[in-house]
Every structure is written in structure tokens, then in C-alpha cells.
Short mmCIF file of C-alpha atoms in Angstrom, two decimals:
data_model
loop_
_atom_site.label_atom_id
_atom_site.label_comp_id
_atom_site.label_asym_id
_atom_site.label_seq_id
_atom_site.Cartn_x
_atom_site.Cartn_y
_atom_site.Cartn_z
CA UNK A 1005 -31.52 -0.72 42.99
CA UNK A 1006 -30.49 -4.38 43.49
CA UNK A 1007 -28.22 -6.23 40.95
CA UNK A 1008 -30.12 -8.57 39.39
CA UNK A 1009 -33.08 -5.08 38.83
CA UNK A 1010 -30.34 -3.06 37.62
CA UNK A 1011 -28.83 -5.97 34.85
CA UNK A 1012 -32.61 -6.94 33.90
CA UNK A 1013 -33.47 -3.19 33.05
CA UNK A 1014 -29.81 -3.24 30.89
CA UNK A 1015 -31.35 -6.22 29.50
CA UNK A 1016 -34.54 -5.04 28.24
CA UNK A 1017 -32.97 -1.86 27.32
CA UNK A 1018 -30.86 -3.65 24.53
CA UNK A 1019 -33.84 -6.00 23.61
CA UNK A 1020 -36.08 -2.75 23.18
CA UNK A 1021 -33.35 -1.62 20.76
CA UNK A 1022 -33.21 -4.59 19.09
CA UNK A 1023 -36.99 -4.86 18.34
CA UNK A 1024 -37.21 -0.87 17.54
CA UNK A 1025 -34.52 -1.65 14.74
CA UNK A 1026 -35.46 -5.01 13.74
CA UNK A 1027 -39.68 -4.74 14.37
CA UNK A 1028 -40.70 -1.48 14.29
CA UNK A 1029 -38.18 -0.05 11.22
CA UNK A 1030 -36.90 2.67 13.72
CA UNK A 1031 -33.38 3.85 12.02
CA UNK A 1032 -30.67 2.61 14.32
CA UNK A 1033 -29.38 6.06 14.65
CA UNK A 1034 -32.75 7.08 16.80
CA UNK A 1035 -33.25 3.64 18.03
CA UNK A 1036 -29.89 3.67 20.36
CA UNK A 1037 -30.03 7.46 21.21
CA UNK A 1038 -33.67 6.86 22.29
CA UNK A 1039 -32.95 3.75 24.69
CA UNK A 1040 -29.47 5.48 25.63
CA UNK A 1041 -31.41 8.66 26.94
CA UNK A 1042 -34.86 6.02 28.52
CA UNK A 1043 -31.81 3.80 29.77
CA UNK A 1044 -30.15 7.24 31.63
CA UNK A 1045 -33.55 7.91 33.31
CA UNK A 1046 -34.60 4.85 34.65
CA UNK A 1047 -30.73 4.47 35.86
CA UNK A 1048 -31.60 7.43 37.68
CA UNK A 1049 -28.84 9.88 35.62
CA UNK A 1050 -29.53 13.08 36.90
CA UNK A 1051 -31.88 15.30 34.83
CA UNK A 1052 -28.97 18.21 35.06
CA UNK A 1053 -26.42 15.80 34.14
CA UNK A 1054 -27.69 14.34 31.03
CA UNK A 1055 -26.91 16.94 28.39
CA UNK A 1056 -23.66 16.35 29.85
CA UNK A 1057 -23.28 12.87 29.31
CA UNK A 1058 -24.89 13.03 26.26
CA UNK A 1059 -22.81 15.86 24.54
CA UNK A 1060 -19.58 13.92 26.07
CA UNK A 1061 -20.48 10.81 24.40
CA UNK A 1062 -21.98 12.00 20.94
CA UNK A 1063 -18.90 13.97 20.53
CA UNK A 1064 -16.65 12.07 21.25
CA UNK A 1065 -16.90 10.53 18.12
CA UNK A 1066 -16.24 13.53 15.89
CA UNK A 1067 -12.95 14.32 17.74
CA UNK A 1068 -11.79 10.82 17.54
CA UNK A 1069 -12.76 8.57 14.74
CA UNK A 1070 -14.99 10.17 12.17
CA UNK A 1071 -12.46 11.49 10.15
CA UNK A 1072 -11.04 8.31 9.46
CA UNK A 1073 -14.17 6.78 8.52
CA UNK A 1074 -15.15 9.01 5.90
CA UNK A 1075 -11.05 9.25 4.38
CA UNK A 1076 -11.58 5.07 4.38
CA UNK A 1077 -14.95 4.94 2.66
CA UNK A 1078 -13.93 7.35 0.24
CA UNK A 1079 -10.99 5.48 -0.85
CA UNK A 1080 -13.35 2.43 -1.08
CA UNK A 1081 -15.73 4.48 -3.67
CA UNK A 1082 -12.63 5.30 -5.55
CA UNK A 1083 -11.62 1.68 -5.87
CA UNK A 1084 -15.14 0.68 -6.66
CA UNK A 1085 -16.21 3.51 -9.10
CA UNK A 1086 -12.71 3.69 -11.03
CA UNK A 1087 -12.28 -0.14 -11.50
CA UNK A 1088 -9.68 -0.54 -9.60
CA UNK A 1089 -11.47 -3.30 -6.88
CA UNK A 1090 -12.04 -4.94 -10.55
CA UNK A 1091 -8.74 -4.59 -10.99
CA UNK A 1092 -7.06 -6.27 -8.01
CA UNK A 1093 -9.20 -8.97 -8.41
CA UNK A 1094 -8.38 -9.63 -12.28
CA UNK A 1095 -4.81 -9.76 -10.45
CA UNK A 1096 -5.51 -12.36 -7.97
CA UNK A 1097 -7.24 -14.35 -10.71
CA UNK A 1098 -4.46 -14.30 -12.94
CA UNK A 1099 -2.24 -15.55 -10.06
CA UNK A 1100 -4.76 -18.53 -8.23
CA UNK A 1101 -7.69 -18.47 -10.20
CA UNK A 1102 -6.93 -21.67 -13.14
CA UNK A 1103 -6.06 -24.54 -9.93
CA UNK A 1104 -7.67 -23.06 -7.28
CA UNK A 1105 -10.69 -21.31 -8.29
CA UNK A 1106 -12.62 -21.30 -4.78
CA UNK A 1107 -8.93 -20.26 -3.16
CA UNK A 1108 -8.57 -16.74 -5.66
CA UNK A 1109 -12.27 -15.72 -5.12
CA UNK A 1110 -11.87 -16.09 -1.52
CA UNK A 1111 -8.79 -13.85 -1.82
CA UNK A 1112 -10.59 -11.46 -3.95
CA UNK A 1113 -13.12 -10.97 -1.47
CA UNK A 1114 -10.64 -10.86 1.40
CA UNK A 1115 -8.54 -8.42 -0.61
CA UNK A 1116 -11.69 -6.22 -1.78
CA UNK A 1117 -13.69 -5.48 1.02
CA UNK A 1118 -10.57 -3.93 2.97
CA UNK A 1119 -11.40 -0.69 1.56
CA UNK A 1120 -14.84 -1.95 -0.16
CA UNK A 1121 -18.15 -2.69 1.61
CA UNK A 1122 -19.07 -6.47 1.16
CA UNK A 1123 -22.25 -5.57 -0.82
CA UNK A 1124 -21.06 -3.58 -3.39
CA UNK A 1125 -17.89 -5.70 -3.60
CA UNK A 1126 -20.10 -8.66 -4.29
CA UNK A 1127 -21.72 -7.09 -6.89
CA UNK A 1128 -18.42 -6.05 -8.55
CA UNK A 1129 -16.16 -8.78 -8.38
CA UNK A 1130 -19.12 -11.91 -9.02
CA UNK A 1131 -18.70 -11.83 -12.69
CA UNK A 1132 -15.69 -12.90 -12.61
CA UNK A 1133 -16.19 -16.22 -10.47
CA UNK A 1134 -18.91 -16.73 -13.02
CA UNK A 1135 -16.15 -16.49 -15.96
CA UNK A 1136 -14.21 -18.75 -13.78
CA UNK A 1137 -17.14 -21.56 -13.11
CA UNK A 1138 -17.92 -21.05 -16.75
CA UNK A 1139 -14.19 -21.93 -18.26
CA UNK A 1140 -13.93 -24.76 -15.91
CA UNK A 1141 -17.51 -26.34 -16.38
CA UNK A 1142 -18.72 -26.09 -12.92
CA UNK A 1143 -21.55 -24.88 -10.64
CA UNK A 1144 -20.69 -21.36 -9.51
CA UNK A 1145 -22.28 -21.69 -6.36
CA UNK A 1146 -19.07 -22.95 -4.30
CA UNK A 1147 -17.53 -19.77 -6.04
CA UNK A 1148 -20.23 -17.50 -5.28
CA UNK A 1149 -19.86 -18.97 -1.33
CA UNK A 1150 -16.27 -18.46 -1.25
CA UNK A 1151 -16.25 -15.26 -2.65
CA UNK A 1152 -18.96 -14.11 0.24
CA UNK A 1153 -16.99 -15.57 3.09
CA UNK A 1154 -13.88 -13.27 1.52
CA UNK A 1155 -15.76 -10.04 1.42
CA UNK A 1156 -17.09 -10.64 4.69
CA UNK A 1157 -14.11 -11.67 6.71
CA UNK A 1158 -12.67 -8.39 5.59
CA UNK A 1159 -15.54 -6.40 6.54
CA UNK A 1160 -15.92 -7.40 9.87
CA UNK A 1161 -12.54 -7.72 11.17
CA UNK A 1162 -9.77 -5.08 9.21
CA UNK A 1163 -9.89 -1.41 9.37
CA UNK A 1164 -10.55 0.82 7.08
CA UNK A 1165 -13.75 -0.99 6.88
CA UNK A 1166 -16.07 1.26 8.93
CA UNK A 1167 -17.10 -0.80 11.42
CA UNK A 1168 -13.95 -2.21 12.63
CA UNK A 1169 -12.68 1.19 12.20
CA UNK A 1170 -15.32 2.99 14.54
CA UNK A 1171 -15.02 -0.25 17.62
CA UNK A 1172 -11.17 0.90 17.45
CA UNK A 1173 -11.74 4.07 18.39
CA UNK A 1174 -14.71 3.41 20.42
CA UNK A 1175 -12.47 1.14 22.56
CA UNK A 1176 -9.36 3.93 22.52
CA UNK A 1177 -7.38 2.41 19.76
CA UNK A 1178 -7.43 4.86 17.26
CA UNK A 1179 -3.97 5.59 17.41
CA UNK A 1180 -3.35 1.69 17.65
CA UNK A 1181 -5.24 0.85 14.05
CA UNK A 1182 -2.37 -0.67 12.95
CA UNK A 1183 -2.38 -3.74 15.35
CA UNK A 1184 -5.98 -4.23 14.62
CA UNK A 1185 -5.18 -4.53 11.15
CA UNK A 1186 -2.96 -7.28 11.93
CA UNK A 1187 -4.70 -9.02 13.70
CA UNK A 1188 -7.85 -8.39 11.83
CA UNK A 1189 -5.45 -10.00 9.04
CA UNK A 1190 -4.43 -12.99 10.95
CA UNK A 1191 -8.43 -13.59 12.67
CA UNK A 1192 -10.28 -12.85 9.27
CA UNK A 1193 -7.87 -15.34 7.56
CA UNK A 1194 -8.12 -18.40 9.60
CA UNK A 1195 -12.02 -17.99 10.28
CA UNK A 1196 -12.19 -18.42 6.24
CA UNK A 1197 -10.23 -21.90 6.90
CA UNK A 1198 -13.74 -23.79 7.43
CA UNK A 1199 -15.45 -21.37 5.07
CA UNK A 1200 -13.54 -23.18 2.24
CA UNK A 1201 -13.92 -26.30 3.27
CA UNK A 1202 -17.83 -25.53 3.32
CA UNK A 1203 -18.18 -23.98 0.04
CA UNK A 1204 -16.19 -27.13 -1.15
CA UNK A 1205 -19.13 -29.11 -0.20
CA UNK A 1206 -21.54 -27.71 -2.84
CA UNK A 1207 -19.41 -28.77 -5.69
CA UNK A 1208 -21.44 -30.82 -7.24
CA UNK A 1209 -24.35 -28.71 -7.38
CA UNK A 1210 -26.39 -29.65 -4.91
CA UNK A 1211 -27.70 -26.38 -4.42
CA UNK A 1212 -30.39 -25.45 -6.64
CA UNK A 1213 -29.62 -22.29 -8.97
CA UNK A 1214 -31.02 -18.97 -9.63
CA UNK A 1215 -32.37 -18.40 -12.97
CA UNK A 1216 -32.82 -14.97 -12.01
CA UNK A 1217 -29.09 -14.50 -9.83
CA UNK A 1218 -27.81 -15.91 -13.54
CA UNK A 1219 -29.25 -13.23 -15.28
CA UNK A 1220 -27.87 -10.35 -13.16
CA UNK A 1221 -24.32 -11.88 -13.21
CA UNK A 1222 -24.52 -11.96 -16.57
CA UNK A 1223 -25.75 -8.31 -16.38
CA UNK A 1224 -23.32 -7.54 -14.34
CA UNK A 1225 -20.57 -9.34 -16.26
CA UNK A 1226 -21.56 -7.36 -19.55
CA UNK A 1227 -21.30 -3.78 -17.03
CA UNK A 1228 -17.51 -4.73 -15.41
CA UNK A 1229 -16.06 -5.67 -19.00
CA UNK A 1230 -17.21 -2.00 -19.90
CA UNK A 1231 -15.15 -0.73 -16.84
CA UNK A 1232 -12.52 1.61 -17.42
CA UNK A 1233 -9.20 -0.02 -17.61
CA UNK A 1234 -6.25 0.40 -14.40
CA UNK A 1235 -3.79 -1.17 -13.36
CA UNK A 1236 -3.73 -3.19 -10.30
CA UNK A 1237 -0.46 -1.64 -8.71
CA UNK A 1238 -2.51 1.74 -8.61
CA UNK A 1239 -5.51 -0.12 -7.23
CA UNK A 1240 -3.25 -1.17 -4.52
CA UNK A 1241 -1.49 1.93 -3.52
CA UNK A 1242 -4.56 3.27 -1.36
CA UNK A 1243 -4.26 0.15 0.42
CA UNK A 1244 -0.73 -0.46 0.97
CA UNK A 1245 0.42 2.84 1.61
CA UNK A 1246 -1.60 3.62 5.00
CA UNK A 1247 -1.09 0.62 6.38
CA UNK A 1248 3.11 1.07 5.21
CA UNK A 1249 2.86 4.84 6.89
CA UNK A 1250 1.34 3.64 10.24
CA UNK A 1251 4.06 0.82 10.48
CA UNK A 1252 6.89 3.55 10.15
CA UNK A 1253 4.92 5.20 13.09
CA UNK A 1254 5.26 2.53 15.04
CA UNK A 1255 8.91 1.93 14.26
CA UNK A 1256 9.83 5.20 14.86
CA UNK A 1257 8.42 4.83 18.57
CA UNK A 1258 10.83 2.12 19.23
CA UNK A 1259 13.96 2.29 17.48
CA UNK A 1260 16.41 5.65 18.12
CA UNK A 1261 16.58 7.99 15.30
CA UNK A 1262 16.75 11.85 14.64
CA UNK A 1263 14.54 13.74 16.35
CA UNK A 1264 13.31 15.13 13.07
CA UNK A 1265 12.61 11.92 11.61
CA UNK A 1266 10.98 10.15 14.44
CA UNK A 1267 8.82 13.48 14.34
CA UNK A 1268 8.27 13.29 11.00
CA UNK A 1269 7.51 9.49 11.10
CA UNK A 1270 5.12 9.89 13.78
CA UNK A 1271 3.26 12.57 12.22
CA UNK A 1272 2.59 10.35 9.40
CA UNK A 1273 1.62 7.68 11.33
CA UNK A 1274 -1.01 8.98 12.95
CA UNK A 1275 -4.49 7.04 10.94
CA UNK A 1276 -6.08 10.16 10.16
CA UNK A 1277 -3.00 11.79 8.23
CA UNK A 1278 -1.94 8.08 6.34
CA UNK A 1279 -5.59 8.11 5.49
CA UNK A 1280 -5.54 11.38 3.81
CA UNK A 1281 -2.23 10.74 2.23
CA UNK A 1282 -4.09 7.42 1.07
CA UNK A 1283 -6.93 8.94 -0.36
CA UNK A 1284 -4.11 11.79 -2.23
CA UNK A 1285 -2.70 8.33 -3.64
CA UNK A 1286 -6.03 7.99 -5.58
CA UNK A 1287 -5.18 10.89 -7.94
CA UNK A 1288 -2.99 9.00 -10.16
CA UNK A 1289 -5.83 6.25 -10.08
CA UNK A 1290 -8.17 8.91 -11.18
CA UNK A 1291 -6.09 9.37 -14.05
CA UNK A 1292 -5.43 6.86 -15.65
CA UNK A 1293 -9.10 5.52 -15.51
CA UNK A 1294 -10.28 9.12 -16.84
CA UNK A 1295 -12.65 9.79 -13.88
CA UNK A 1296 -11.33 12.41 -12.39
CA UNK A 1297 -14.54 14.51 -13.29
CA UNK A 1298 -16.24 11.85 -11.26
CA UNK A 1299 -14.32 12.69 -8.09
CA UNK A 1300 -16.62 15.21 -6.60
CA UNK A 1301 -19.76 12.93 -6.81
CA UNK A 1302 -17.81 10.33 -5.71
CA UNK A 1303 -16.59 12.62 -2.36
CA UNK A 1304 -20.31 13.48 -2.16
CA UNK A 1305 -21.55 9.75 -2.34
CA UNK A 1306 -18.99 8.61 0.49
CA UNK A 1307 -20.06 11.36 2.71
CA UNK A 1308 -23.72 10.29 2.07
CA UNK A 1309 -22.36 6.41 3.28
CA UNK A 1310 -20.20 7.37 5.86
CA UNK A 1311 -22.69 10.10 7.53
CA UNK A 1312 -24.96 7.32 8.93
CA UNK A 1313 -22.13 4.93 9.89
CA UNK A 1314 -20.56 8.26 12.32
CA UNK A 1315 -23.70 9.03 13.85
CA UNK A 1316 -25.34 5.79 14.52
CA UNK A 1317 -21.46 5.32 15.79
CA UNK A 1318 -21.81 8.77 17.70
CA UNK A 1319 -25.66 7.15 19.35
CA UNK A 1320 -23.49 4.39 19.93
CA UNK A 1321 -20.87 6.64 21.87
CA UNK A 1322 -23.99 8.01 24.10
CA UNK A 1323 -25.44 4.69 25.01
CA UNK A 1324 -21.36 3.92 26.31
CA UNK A 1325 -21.65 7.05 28.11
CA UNK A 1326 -24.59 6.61 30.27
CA UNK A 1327 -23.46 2.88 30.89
CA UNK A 1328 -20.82 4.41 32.43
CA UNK A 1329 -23.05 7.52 34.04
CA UNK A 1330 -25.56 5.22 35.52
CA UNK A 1331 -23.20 3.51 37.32
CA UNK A 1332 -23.77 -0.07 35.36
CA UNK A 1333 -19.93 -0.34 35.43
CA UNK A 1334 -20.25 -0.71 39.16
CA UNK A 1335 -22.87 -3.73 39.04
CA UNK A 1336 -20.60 -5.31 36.60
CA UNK A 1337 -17.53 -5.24 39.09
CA UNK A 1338 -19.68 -6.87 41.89
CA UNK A 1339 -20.28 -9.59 39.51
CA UNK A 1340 -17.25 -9.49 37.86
CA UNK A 1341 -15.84 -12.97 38.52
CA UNK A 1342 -18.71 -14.41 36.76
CA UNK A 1343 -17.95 -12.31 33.64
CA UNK A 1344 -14.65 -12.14 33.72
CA UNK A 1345 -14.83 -15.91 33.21
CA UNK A 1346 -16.46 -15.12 29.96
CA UNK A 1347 -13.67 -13.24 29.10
CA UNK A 1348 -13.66 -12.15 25.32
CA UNK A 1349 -16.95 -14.56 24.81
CA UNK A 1350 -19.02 -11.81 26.62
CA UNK A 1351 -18.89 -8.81 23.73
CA UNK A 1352 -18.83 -12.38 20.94
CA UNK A 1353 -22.25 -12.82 22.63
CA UNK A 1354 -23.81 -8.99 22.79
CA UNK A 1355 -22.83 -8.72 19.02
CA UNK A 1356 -23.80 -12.15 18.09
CA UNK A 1357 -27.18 -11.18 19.38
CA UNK A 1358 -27.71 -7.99 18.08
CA UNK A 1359 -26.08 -8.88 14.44
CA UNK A 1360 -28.80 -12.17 14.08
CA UNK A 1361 -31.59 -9.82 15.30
CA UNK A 1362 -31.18 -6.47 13.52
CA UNK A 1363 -29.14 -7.37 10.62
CA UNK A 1364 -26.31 -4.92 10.36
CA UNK A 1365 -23.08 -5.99 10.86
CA UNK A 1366 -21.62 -2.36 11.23
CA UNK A 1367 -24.41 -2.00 14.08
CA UNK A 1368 -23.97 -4.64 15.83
CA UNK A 1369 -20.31 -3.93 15.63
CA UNK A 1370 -20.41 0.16 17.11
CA UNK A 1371 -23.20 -0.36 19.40
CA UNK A 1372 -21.36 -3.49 21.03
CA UNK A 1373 -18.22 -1.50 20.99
CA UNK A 1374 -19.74 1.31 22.60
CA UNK A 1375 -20.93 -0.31 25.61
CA UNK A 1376 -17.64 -1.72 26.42
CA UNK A 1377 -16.28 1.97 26.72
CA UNK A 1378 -12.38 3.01 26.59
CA UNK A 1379 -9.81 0.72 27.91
CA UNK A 1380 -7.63 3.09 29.72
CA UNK A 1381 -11.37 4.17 31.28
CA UNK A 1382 -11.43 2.76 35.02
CA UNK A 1383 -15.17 3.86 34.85
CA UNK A 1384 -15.79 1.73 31.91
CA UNK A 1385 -17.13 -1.61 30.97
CA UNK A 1386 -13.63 -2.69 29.60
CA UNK A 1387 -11.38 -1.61 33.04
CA UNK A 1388 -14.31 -3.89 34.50
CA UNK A 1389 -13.79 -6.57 32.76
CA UNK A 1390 -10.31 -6.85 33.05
CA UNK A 1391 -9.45 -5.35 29.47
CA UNK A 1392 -7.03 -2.49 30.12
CA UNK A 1393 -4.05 -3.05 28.03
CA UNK A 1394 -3.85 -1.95 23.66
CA UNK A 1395 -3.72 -5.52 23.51
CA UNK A 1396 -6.84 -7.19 25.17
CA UNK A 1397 -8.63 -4.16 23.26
CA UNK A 1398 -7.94 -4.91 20.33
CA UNK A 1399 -8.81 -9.06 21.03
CA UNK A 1400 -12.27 -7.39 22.08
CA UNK A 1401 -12.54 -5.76 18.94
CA UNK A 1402 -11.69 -8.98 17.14
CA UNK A 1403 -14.41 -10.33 19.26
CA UNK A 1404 -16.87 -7.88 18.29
CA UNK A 1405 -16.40 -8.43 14.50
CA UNK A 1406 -16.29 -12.06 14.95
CA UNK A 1407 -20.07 -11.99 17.22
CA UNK A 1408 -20.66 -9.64 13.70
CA UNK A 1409 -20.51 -12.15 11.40
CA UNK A 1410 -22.83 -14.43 13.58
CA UNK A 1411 -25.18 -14.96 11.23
CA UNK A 1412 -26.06 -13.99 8.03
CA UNK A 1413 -29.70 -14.41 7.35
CA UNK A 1414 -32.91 -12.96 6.05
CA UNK A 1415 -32.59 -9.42 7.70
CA UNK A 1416 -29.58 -9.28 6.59
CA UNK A 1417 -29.29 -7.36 3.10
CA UNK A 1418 -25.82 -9.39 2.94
CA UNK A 1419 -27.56 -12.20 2.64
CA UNK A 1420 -29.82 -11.40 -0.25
CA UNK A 1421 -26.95 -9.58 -2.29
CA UNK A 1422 -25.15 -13.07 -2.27
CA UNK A 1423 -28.14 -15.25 -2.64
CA UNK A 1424 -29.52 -12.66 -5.21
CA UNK A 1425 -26.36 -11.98 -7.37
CA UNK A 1426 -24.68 -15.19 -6.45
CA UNK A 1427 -27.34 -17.30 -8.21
CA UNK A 1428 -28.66 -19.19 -4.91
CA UNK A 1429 -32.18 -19.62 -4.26
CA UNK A 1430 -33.26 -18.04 -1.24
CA UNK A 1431 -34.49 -21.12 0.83
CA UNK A 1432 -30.93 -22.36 -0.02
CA UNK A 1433 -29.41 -19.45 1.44
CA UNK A 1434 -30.05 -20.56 5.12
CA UNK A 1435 -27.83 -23.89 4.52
CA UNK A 1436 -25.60 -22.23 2.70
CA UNK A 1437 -25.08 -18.27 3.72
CA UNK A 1438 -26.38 -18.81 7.04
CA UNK A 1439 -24.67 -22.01 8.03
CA UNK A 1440 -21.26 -20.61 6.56
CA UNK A 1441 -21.09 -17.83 8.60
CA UNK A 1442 -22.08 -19.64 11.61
CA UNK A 1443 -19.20 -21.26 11.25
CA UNK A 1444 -16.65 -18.42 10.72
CA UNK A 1445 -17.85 -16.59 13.06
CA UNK A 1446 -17.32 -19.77 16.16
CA UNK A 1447 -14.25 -20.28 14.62
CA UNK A 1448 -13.04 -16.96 14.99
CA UNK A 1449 -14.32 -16.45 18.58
CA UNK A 1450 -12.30 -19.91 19.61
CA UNK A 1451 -8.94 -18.71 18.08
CA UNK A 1452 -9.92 -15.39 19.99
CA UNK A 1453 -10.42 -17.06 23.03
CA UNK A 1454 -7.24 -18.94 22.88
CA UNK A 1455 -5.11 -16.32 22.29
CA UNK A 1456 -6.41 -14.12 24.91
CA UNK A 1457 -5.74 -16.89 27.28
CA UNK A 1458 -2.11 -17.50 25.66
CA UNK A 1459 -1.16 -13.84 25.58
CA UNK A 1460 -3.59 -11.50 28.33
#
């Protein structure tokens, strides 16, 4: 099969998905198996061969990665259901929130949607850039914008958040989460640079108001002052303390020490165990909001979020497998000086596409990831590309999240929790939502770009 046959079937194979998810309501879980296993055939995979590369592939999920997706949403539920996301963000309030309203929701959102999906952090932490518009006499909107361009940064870029969680692994850095948390940090932060500057724009109300957002804040406002009451520096712990654990790891790797301790240190390292020491730092959190009779149906309602998120990552880790199977890796090193120019751009673009199509964020993220392959893989998309170092991984990741993010818009349920709760009417939400993260989401890719051209 020629080239240009063999990239057109790749092609169609990803706009099949796309339509299946986005058309035809197929979950994404059977609508990337399904083209993976159609995409194997008319490769030519052999028949014998395809359990194979399917078992390799699906599994390879559950031995790498899956753990630390359900330890990371479970934490998240914790914050959420005990108060403690409510918490953090009374504490950035009490710190930014009287001069710089729009600056301590963005935090809030930045800070709450580590460990919190955007949704349900919107929901939670909205009330309280409502009390904030309401003590300083303006529109909430520029609030309500702000806030959303926190919670989303976060939830796109900086692991535990499922998504960038599952490309990690997906690319071989699950033992390497710790450098894309920082850079996750340092990306998400400066693509909310012109995110501020647009919600600034809408200060004077120019955006017409929901009546019906209004009430549900208001709603909602009522529920959080009900919520039971913890203290922030417990709320933080889960956070912190992983992130603290994996740095030690790191250290110990570099600098001489016992052998005991560097042992000891890397043991604890490892993302898996500081996740489960994590969640074991929820306990006291438990306590003191009185919910620890609530912890079993809140292990039972993470496990019901993170069970799709590890197997539509898992179809994700098939579809990477036959790419590599079906010998597309090879096509892509014939043409590799044309894509290699692309550089990070090229998985910005295969997310961008499949995020403004489908919807999902988290999909576009482990289905984008999963084509690239591993990075110490010769036989994968990544070696082809010229991405073989922890590194330029995790600048693909970064990538990834940032093609995530572009855009928000009606298939997006994203997009209708902020426009909804935020108080925004929905034609508004295309010049606002839309536009916004448009803009964080070329921003990002160009400070991606740049430093994979000061640093690969």
C-alpha cells in the first residue's frame, strides 16, 4: 500500500471515530476499540496476530496507569464531598479575593481542579465568585469566566487529573509524573495569562445574564454554606503530600545517601505508592468533617468515574498498538521530515480536532496520547517523530492537553456547566467560553513550541 493510501485510510479511521462519538452517540470506549480492530484489518494485521496486539495494548493500561487514576479521582471525591475543595478556595479568597477578585477565582479554579474534575469544581466553588461580585457590586460574569479558565487549565494540563494522568503513562512517563506536574504548573499558568485579560473585557456587563444560571448559584450558594466545616491545611495535604513524596524520589536518584534511605525514598516515590499514601492523608479530613461513614460510597462513586476514564484509556492503548502493528510508524518515518517540522504542533492538532468534534477533553487527551505510543518505543509514533527523551514526552503531553482545551463549545458539557451555573446565556457562551479557550489553548501550544525548540 502506497503512502498517501495508507495515511488517507489513518485519516478516515480517526474521522469515523470522531463521527461514531460525536454523530452516532457510540460510547467512546466502543467507538476507538471498534476503529482500532477495522483500522488493524484494513492495515492488513494478521488475523492470528490481533488478539495479540490487542491484549498487549488493552493491558497495558492496567499494569501501568490505572491504579493511579482511580487513587487520584478518589482523592478528588474526598475533597469535593467533605468540603474541603470549598475549603481551599474560602482560603484563596481570604488571601486575593477583596483587590483582585477575577485573580483569586482564577486561582481557585487552578488550585481545585488538580484533584477535582472542572465540572463538579464549577459547581462547587461558583457561589463564592457570586458572594464576591455581589459585595463588590459587579457583574459576575468576568468571575464566572475566570473561574472556568482556572478549573480548566488544571484539568487539562496537571496530573492527578485523569487525563493528563493516563497521556503520562500512555507516553511512558508514569514514573516521570512529577515533571509533568511541573510543567503542567508552569504551561497551565501562563495559558491563563490571556484568559484574564479576556474575562476582564466583560466587566461592564456586556454579556447578557442568566435568570436561570442566577437561580442555581443561588441554589447552590444556600447548599455550600450548609457544607461541613474543614480546614484548608487538611484540604491541602492530599495535594501537597504526593507531589512532596515524588520530589524526594527524585532527589534521592541524584544526590548520595544511605542505601536504606535512597531505597526507602524511592519506594515512596514511585506515583502509585504517594498516591495511596495521599489518599491515607484523607482520613484525618474525614474526621474532622464527620463523613467518614460516607467513605465507602464515596470509594464506590470514584470507581464508577474512574472505570470509564481506564478503559476508554485502555481502547485508547489498542488503537496505539495496532498503529504500531500495522506498520503506520513506518509511513510516518518516510515522511518524517515533513512532520518532524511540525514538531509538538502535530499531537496540538490531532487533539485540537478530536476535542472540538467529540467534546471530551479526557478523550481527546488518551486517544491522542495513545497514538503517539511510548517514547523509549523505536516502533512507535513518538521514536518517529523524534520524541525519545522524558523530556520531549512530557512537552507532547503538554501539547496534548493544550490541543484539549481547543475549544470549548456546544458538545462540550464544560461548556454548558459554565454557561448554565455561571449565569451566561448560551448564545453568549460562544464569545465568551468558546473564544476564551481558543485562546488558552494557542497560547499554550506557542510557549510549547518555543520551549521545545529552546530545550529538545
Amino acid at each position: 500500500m502506497t503512502t498517501i493510501g495508507t495515511l488517507l485510510i489513518f485519516a478516515a479511521a480517526i474521522v469515523l471515530m470522531v463521527v461514531a462519538i460525536a454523530r452516532w452517540k457510540v460510547h467512546p470506549f466502543l467507538a476507538i476499540l471498534g476503529t482500532a480492530i477495522l483500522l488493524a484489518v484494513v492495515l492488513g494485521v494478521p488475523y492470528t496476530d490481533l488478539p495479540d496486539v490487542i491484549g498487549k495494548g488493552f493491558g497495558g493500561v492496567f499494569s501501568g496507569i490505572a491504579l493511579v487514576i482511580i487513587f487520584g479521582t478518589l482523592i478528588g471525591s474526598v475533597l469535593e464531598h467533605t468540603g474541603g475543595a470549598v475549603a481551599l478556595a474560602r482560603a484563596v479568597e481570604r488571601v486575593v479575593g477583596k483587590r483582585h477578585p477575577r485573580l483569586a477565582m482564577m486561582l481557585i479554579g487552578w488550585i481545585v481542579s488538580i484533584p477535582v474534575f472542572c465540572d463538579s469544581g464549577f459547581v462547587l466553588v461558583s457561589p463564592i465568585g457570586k458572594s464576591l461580585a455581589r459585595r463588590s457590586g459587579n457583574s459576575p460574569v468576568p468571575l464566572m469566566l475566570a473561574l472556568a479558565a482556572g478549573l480548566f487549565a488544571s484539568h487539562v494540563f496537571i496530573p492527578p487529573t485523569p487525563g493528563p494522568v493516563a497521556a503520562a503513562g500512555m507516553v511512558g512517563l508514569e514514573n516521570d509524573l512529577l515533571l509533568v506536574i511541573g510543567l503542567g504548573a508552569v504551561i497551565s499558568l501562563l495559558s491563563l495569562i490571556p484568559a484574564y485579560w479576556f474575562s476582564g473585557r466583560f466587566s461592564n456587563s456586556e454579556i447578557s445574564e442568566n435568570t436561570e444560571g442566577s437561580e442555581r448559584l443561588e441554589n447552590s450558594d444556600n447548599s455550600e454554606r450548609r457544607r461541613p466545616n474543614c480546614g484548608a491545611t487538611l484540604a491541602l495535604l492530599p495535594i501537597l503530600l504526593p507531589i512532596v513524596l515524588m520530589a524526594l524520589g527524585s532527589v534521592a536518584t541524584l544526590v548520595t545517601m544511605p542505601e536504606g534511605i535512597t531505597a526507602a525514598l524511592t519506594f515512596l516515590g514511585k506515583p502509585v505508592i504517594a498516591l495511596i499514601i495521599a489518599t491515607l492523608s484523607c482520613l484525618p479530613l474525614l474526621m474532622k468533617a464527620k463523613t467518614t461513614d460516607l467513605f465507602y460510597g464515596i470509594t464506590q462513586s470514584s470507581l464508577k468515574t474512574a472505570g470509564p476514564i481506564i478503559f476508554i484509556t485502555a481502547a485508547g492503548g489498542v488503537l496505539g498498538s495496532v498503529v504500531v502493528a500495522s506498520g503506520f510508524v513506518d509511513i510516518i518515518k518516510e515522511s518524517g521530515e515533513a512532520l518532524k517540522a511540525l514538531g509538538v504542533v502535530f499531537p496540538f492538532l490531532i487533539a485540537a480536532i478530536l476535542k472540538s468534534a467529540q467534546g471530551s477533553s479526557t478523550v481527546a487527551i488518551t486517544t491522542t496520547a495513545s497514538m503517539m505510543g511510548l517514547f523509549s518505543d523505536s516502533g512507535s509514533m513518538m521514536n518517529a517523530l523524534g520524541f525519545t527523551s522524558p523530556l520531549a514526552a512530557a512537552l507532547v503531553v503538554m501539547a496534548i492537553g493544550a490541543g484539549a482545551m481547543t475549544v470549548s463549545h456546544a458538545n462540550d458539557s464544560y461548556f454548558w456547566v459554565v454557561t448554565g451555573f455561571g449565569g451566561i446565556k448560551a448564545r453568549d457562551g460562544y464569545r465568551t467560553m468558546t473564544l476564551m479557550t481558543l485562546l488558552m489553548g494557542l497560547t499554550a501550544i506557542a510557549v510549547i513550541a518555543l520551549a521545545a525548540a529552546l530545550l529538545l
